[in-house]
XYZ file of C-alpha atoms in Angstrom:
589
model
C -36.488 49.936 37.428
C -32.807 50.027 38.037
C -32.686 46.427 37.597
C -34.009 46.543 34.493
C -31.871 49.461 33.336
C -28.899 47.632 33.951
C -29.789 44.832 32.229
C -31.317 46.186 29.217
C -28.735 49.422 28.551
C -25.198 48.568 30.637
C -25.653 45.078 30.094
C -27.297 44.884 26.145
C -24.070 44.116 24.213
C -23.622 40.874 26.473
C -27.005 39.432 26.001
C -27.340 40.629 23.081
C -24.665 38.273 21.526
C -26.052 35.289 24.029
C -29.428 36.152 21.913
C -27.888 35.855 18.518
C -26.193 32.849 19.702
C -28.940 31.123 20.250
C -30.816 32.337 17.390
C -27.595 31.967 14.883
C -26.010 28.646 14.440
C -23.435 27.378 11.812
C -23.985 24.315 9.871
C -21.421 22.273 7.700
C -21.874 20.627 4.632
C -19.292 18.269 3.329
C -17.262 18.889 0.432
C -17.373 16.959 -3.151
C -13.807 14.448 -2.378
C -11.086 14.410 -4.798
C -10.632 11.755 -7.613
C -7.520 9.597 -7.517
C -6.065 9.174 -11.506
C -3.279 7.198 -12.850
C -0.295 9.018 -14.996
C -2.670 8.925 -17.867
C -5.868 9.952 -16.685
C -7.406 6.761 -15.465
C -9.671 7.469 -12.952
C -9.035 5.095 -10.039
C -11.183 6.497 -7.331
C -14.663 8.241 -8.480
C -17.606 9.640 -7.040
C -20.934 8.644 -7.979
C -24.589 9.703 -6.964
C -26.662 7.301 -4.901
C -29.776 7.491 -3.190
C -29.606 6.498 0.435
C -33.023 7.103 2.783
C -32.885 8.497 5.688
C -34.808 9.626 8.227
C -35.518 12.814 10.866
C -36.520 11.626 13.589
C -39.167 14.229 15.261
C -41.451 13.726 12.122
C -40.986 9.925 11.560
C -43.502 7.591 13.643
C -42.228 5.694 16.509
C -39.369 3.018 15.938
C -41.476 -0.068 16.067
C -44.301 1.359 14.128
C -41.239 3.193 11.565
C -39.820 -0.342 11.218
C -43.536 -2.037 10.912
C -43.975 0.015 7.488
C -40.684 0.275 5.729
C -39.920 -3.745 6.286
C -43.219 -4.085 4.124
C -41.501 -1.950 1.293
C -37.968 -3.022 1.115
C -35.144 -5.202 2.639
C -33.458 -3.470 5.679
C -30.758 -5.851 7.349
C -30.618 -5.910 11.091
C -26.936 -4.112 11.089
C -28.535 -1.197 8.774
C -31.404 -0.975 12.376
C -28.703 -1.098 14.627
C -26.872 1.598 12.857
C -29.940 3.956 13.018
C -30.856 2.980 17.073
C -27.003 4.098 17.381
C -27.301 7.313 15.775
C -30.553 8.098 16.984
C -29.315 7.999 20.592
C -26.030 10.267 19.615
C -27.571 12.607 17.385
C -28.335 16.068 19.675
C -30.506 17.062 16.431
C -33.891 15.462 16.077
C -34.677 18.114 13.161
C -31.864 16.649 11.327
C -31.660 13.374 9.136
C -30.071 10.270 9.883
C -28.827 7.537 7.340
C -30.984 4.401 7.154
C -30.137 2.757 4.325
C -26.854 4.181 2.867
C -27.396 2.634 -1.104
C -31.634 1.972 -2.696
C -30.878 -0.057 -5.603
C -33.295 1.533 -8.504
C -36.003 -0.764 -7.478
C -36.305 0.192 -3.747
C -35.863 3.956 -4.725
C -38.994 3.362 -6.814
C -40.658 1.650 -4.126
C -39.946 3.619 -1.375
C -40.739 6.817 -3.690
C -44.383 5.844 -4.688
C -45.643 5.743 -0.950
C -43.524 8.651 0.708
C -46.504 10.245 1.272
C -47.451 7.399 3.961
C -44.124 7.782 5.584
C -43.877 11.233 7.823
C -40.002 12.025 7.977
C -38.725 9.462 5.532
C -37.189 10.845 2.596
C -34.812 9.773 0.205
C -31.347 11.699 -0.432
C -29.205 11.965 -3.781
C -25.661 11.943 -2.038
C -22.165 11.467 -3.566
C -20.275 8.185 -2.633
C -16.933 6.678 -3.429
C -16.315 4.099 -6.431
C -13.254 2.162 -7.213
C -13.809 1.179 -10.336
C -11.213 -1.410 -10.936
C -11.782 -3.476 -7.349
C -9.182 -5.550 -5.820
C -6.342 -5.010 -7.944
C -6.091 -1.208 -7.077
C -6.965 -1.845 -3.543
C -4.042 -1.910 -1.261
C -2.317 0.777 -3.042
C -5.439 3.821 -3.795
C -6.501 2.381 -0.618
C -10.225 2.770 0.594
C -12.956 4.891 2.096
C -15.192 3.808 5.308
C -17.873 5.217 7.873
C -16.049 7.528 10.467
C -15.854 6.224 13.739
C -15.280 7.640 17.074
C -12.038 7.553 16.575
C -11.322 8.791 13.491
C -12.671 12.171 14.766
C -10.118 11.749 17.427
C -7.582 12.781 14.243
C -9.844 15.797 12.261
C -11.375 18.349 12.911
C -14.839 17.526 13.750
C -16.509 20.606 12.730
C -15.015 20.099 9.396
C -16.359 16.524 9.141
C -20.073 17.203 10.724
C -22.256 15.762 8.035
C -19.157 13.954 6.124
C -19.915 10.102 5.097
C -16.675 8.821 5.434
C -13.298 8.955 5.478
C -9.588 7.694 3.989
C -8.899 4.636 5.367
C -6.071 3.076 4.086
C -3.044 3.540 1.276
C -3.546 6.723 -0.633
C -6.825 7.741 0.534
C -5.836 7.352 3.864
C -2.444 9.515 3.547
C -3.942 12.340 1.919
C -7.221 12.937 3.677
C -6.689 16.750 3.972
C -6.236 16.921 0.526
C -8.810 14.880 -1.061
C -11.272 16.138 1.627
C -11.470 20.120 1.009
C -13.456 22.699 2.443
C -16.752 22.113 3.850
C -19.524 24.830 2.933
C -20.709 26.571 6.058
C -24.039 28.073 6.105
C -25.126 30.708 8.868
C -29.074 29.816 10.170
C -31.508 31.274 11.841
C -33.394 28.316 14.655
C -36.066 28.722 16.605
C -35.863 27.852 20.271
C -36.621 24.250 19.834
C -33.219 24.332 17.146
C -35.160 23.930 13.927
C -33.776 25.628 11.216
C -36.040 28.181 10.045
C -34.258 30.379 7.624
C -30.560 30.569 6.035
C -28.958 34.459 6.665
C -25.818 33.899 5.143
C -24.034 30.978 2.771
C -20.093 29.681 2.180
C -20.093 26.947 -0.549
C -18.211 23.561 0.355
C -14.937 23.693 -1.999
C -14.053 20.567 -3.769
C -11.028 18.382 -2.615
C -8.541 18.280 -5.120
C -7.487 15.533 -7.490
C -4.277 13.504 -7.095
C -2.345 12.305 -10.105
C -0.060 9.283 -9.386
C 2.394 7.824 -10.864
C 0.790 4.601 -11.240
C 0.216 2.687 -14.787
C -3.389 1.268 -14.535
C -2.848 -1.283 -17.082
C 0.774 -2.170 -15.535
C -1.056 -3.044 -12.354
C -3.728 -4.325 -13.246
C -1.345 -6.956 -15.771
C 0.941 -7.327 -13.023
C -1.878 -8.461 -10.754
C -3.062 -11.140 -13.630
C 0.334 -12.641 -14.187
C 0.663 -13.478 -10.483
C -2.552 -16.123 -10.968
C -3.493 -18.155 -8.445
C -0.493 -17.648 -6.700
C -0.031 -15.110 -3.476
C 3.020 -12.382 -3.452
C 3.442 -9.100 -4.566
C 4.702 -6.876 -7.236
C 6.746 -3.598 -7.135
C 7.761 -1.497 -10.297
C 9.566 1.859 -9.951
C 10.491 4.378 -11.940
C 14.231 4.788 -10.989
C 14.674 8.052 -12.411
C 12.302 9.690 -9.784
C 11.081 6.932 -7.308
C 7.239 6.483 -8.467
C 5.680 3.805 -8.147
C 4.634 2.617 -11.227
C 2.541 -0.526 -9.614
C 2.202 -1.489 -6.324
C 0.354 -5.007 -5.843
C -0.306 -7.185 -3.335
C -2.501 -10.225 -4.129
C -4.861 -11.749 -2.934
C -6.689 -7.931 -2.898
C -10.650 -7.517 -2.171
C -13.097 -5.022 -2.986
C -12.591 -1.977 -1.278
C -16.219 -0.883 -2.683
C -17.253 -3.275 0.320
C -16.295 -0.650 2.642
C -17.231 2.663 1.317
C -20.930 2.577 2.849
C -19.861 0.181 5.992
C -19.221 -3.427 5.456
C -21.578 -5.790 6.628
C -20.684 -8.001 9.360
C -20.762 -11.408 7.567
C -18.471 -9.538 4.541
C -15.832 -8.767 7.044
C -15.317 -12.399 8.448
C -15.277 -13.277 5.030
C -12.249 -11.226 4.335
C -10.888 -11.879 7.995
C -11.160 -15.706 8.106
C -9.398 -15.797 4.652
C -6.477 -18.279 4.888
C -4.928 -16.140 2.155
C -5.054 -13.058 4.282
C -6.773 -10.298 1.453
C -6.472 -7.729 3.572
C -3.020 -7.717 4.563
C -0.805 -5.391 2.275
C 2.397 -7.914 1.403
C 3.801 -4.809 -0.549
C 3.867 -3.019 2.324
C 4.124 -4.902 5.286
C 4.967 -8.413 4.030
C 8.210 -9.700 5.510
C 10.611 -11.943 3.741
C 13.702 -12.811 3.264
C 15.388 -10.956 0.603
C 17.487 -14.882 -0.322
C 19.992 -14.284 -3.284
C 18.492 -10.687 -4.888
C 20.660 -9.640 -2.170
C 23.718 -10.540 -3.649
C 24.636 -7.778 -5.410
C 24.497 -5.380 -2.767
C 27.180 -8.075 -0.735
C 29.014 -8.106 -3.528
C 29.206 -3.933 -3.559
C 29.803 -3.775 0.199
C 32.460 -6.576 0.207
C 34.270 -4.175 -2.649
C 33.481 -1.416 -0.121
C 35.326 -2.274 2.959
C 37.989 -4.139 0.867
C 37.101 -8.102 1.163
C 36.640 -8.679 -1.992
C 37.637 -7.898 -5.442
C 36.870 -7.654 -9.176
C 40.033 -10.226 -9.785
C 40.230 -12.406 -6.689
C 39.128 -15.870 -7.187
C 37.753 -18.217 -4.790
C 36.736 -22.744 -4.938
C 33.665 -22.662 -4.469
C 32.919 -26.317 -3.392
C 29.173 -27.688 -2.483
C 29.257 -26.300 0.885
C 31.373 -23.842 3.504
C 32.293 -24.602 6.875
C 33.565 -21.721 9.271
C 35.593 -24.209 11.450
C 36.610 -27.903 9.697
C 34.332 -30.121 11.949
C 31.706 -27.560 12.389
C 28.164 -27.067 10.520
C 28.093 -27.414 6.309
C 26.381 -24.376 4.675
C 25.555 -25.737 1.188
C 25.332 -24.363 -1.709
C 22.075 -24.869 -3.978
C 25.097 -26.270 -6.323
C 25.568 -29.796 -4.573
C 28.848 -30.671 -6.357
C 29.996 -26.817 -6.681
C 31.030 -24.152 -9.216
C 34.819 -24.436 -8.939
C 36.715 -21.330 -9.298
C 35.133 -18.132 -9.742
C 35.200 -14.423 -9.315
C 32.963 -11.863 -7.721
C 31.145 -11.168 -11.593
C 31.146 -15.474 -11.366
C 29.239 -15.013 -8.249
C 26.998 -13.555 -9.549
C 26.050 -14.949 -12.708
C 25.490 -18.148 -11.136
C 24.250 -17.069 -7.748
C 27.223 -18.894 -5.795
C 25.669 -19.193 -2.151
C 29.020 -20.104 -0.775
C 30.980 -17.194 -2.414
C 28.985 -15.510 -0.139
C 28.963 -17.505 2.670
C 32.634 -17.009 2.490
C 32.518 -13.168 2.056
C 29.839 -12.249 5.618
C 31.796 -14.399 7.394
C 34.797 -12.333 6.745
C 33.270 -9.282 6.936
C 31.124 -9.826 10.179
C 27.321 -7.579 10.381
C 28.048 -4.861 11.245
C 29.593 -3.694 7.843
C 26.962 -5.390 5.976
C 24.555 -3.948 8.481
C 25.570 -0.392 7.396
C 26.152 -0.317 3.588
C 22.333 -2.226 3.564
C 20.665 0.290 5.463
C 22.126 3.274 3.177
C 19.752 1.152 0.305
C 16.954 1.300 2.862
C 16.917 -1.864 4.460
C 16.173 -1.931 7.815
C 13.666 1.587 7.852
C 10.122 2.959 6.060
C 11.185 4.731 3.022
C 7.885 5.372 1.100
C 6.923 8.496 1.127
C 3.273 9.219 1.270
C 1.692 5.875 2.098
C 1.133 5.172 6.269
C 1.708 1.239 7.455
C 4.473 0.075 6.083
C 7.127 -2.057 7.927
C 10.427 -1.528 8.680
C 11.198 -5.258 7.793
C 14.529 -6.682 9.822
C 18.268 -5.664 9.165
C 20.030 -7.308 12.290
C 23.176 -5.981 14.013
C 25.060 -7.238 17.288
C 22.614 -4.967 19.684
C 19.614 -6.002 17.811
C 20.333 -9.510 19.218
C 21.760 -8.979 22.255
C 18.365 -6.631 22.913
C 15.956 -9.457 21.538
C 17.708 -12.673 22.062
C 19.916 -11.535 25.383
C 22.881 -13.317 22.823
C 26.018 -12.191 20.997
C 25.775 -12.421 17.488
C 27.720 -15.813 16.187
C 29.463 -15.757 12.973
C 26.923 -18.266 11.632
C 24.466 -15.837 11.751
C 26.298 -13.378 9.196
C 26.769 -16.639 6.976
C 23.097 -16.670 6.774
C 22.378 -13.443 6.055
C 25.323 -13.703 3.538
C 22.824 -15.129 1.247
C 19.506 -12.852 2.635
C 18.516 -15.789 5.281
C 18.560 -15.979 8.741
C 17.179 -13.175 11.144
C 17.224 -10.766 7.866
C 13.374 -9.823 7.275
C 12.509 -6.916 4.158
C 9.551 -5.987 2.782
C 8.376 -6.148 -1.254
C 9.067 -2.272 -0.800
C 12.304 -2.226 0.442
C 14.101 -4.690 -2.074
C 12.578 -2.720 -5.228
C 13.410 0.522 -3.768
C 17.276 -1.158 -3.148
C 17.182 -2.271 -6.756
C 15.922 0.688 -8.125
C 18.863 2.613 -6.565
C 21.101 0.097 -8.060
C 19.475 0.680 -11.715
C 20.236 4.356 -10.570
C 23.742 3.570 -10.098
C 23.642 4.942 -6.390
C 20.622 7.632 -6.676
C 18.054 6.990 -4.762
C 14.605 8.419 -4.954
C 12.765 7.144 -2.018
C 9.391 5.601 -3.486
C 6.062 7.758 -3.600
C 2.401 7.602 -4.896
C 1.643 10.832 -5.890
C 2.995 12.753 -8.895
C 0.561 15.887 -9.032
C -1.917 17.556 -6.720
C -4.610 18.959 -9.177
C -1.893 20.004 -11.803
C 0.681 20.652 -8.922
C 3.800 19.040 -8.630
C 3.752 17.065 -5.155
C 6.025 18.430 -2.443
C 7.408 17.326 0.747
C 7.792 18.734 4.052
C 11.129 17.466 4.301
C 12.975 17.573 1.015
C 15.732 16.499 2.240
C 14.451 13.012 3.035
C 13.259 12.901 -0.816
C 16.299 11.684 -2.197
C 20.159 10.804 -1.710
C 23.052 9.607 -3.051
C 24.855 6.555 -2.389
C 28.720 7.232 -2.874
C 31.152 4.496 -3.660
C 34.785 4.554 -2.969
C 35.534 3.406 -6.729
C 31.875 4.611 -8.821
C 33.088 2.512 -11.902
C 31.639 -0.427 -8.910
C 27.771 0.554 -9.917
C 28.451 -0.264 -13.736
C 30.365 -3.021 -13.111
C 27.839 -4.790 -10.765
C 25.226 -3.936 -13.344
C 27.337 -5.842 -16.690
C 27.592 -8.722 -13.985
C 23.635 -8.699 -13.522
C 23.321 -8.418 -17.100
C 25.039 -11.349 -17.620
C 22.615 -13.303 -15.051
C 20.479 -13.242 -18.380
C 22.877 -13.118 -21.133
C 25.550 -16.031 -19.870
C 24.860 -19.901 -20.658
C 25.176 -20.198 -17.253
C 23.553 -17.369 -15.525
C 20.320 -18.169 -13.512
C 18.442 -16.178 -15.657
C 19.259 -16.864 -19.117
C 15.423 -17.799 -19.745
C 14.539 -14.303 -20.414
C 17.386 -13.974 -23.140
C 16.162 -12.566 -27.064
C 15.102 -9.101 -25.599
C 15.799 -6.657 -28.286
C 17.064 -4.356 -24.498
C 19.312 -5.049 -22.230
C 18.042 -6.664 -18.903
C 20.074 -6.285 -15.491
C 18.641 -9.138 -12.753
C 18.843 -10.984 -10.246
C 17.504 -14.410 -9.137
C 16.627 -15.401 -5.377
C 14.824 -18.354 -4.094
C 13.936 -17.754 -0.157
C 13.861 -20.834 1.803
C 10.382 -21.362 4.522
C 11.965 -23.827 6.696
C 15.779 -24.997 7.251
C 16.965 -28.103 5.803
C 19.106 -30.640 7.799
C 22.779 -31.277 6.640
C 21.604 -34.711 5.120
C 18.651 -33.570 3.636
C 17.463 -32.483 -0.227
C 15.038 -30.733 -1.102
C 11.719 -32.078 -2.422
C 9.357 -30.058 -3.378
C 6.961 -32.633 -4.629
C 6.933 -34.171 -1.222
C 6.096 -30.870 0.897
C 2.922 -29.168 1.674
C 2.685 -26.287 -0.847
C 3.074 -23.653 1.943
C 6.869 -24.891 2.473
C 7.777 -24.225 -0.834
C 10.059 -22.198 -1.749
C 9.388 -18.361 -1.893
C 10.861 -17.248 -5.720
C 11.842 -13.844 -5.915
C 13.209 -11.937 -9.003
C 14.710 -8.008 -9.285
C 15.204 -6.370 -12.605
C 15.578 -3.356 -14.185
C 15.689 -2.339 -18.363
C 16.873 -1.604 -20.027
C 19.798 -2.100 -18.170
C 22.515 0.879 -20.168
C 19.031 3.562 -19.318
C 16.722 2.103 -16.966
C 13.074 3.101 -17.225
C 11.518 0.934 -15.002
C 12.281 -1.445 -11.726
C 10.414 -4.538 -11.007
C 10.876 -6.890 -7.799
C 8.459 -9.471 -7.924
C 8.020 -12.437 -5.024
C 5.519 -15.902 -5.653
C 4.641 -16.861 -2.178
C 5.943 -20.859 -2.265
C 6.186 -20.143 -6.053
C 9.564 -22.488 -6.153
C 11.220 -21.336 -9.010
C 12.290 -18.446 -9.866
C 11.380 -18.714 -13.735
C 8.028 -17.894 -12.593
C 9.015 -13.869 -11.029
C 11.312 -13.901 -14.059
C 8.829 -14.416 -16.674
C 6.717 -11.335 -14.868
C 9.286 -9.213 -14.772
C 9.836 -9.475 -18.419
C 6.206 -9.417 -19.434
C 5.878 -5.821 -17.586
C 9.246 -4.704 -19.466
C 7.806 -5.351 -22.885
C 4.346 -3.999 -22.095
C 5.850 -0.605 -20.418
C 8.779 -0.123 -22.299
C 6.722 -0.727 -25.679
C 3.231 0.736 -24.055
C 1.986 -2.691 -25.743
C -0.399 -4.351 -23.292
C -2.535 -7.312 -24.618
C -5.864 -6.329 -25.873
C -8.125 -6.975 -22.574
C -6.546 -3.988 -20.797
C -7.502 -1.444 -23.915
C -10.247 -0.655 -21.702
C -8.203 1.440 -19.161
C -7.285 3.396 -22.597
C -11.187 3.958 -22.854
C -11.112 5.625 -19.936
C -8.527 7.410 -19.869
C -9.234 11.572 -20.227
């Protein structure tokens, strides 16, 4: 009797709440994710019903006899199986369902619907899935969706995501998971002892993620994507005036619908084996040498630290030597420009002007005026991966190579060669900040969260400006680029007739080093030592509204990044995009 006084009177508020927890449990239900637009209400990333069937395991028949039935009905692969035998051994749950088939086209719905009744604890389940309508184009910037895995519960909270399909993977979907993902719903149940649910006491509705508005043009990426054809490289456009990126491709791209429900096994090594490498993000992480597009920035950081000037003028012959028997550096000139200036220099893209101008200076001034343009370090804002591409200095190579640095090595990256490495990223963000005329918006995705403006942590790391000793520098660097395309001699007088003004710069990245005594010949090379052809811009050039860097993978010339570059001007400058992209203007809201 006393025993059972204490247990039942002193003792009843302790097992009382041990009671109710074992009666009471809380169950999650994912939230609707967030749609992904474009700046004019394209909708890049959508969700769209499916019907998946699943299973719950202590009604459903044994696995062989389960498998028996439903292979007579419809087509399960061996991976979709595997999946379930996973689950089934993880899951702590039987009551609850498990995902056997993630998508029933409409003719295995129907199927599988007409003889339910046969199968004890199949059922099939309307869920919401991602959808990227616009595939490959879009897919290394929105980024993708995929199955969580163990280890991407290692990151959330897993509470939160009990019951969630998937989860951001990469670019934009991947950056702002907490945002797209929302609130789950939580609803308060009453189990029995085995941990069925038997009824539902109290309710808290999931609560949408919210929408993100980027700066993105759909039709500008998609075009920009097209106009690269057959050829591999990548595309940047920025808006100067703020930093967004107004199109971020990489190309080759793939289907990032492939992943939303799990990617089959043969799909991957599809993608993986590619020789053209689809799934890495060139924007991003692609490293290559920046060749003559980083010219003008020399050119401002010779002015800088007082080794060159505006008036000074300088032979340029066919080649440079730092010492008179030592190594020629040529020119792509063979026979030379003759005299020139600085604005010379860059009009015709003399490689020996600069040659002549690192060697003077030595790295480690070049090394920091580039890095105040971003060179060198990550500088997008909301988008995980990217590289911090190569900007050498004397203790980067006595750290990797054990060696001092040699002045031939600032000769080389005189002319963006040599041990200098930068991503598609980093040049347009550098040019952009030159269009700017020193302001520099680091580059971002995402304009507005629902109708939000997007904010930062750290504001300061937003923005900054680049201060020159004389500012009148930034407009004259930008007449000398305009004259790359105005001038009967500049390097990119092809795109002349624009009714705006165009500020470039040409750059042709070599793949392999050339002998003294040799030319060369394209026509007598494998295709992958070609040439890289690169091309920055920015128009018009008095107001700039838009950025471009574009790169051809062992694209040769540089006519061919040039002609892009202008093609996106008049298309976003104009908003006149030929007629097979009116259907992003369809969809728009």
């Amino acid at each position: 009797m006393s025993r059972l006084f204490y247990l039942q009177v002193v003792q009843y508020d302790l097992y009382q709440t041990k009671a109710n927890e074992n009666r009471v449990m809380l169950v999650t239900e994912p939230p609707p994710r967030g749609l992904i637009y474009d700046r004019n209400g394209v909708v890049l990333a959508d969700n769209r019903p499916i019907h998946s069937l699943t299973v719950i395991p202590e009604r459903a028949a044994s696995l062989p006899e389960l498998k028996e039935r439903l292979d007579k009905l419809i087509d399960i692969s061996d991976e979709d199986w595997r999946n379930y035998e996973r689950k089934l051994k993880e899951y702590r749950r039987p009551y609850q369902s498990i995902t056997l088939k993630p998508q029933l086209t409409d003719k295995e719905w129907s199927k599988v619907s007409v003889d339910l009744y046969k199968l004890d604890g199949v059922q099939v389940e309307a869920q919401l899935t991602r959808y990227y309508p616009y595939g490959e184009a879009f897919a290394h910037a929105v980024g993708y969706v995929g199955r969580i895995t163990a280890a991407d519960l290692e990151r959330v909270d897993r509470m939160a995501y009990q019951g969630a399909l998937f989860i951001g993977k990469t670019g934009v979907e991947n950056y702002y998971e907490s945002t797209l993902f929302g609130k789950p719903g939580i609803s308060k149940v009453e189990v029995n002892a085995r941990g069925r649910i038997m009824s539902e006491i109290e309710r808290q509705n999931p609560e949408p993620g919210k929408d993100l508005h980027l700066y993105m043009d759909a039709r500008l990426q998609q075009y920009a994507y097209d106009l690269l054809g057959d050829y591999k490289g990548s595309v940047v456009a920025i808006d100067p005036n703020n930093g967004g990126v107004l199109a971020m491709v990489s190309k080759p791209g793939f289907d990032p619908n492939l992943f939303v429900r799990g990617i089959s096994v043969d799909n991957y090594a599809r993608l993986r084996d590619d020789k053209r490498l689809p799934l890495f993000n060139r924007a991003l992480r692609g490293g290559y040498p920046p060749a003559s597009t980083i010219k003008p920035f020399m050119g401002l950081a010779g002015l800088e630290h007082g080794f060159s000037s505006w008036t000074e003028r300088y032979y340029a012959r066919g080649f440079y030597q730092i010492n008179p028997d030592g190594r020629r550096y040529r020119d792509w000139k063979r026979g030379g420009h003759g005299w020139i200036d600085l604005e010379r220099s860059i009009i015709e893209s003399v490689d020996t002007y600069y040659y002549q101008l690192a060697h003077k200076m030595g790295i480690t001034p070049i090394h920091n005026f580039l890095s105040k343009f971003g060179y060198g370090s990550t500088s997008i804002l909301d988008l995980n991966g990217a590289s911090a591409g190569l900007l050498p200095s004397n203790e980067w190579k006595k750290s990797r190579y054990k060696e001092p640095w040699y002045p031939g090595d600032s000769v080389n990256v005189g002319i963006g060669q040599g041990f200098m490495v930068a991503t598609p990223i980093q040049i347009a963000t550098a040019n952009a900040a030159l269009a700017a005329r020193g302001h520099m918006y680091y580059p971002r995705m995402v304009d507005a969260v629902n109708d939000q403006p997007a904010t930062f942590e750290d504001n300061d790391g937003v923005e900054h400006k680049i201060t020159l000793k004389d500012q009148r520098n930034w407009e004259r660097m930008v007449k000398a680029m305009e004259k790359v395309i105005t001038d009967d001699h500049g390097t990119g007088r092809r795109l002349q007739g624009t009714e705006y003004r165009i500020a470039g710069k040409t750059g042709t990245g070599q793949v392999f080093s050339l002998q003294d005594d040799e030319e060369y010949d394209a026509s007598n090379l494998d295709k992958r030592l070609h040439d890289h052809a690169l091309f920055i811009g920015f128009a018009p050039a008095e107001d700039p509204k838009i950025a471009v860097f574009a790169i051809f993978e062992n694209g040769g010339s540089s006519a061919k990044p040039a002609d892009l570059t202008k093609a996106l001007f008049d298309a976003y400058l104009y908003d006149d995009y030929p007629e097979r992209y009116d259907y992003f203007e369809e969809q728009a809201r």
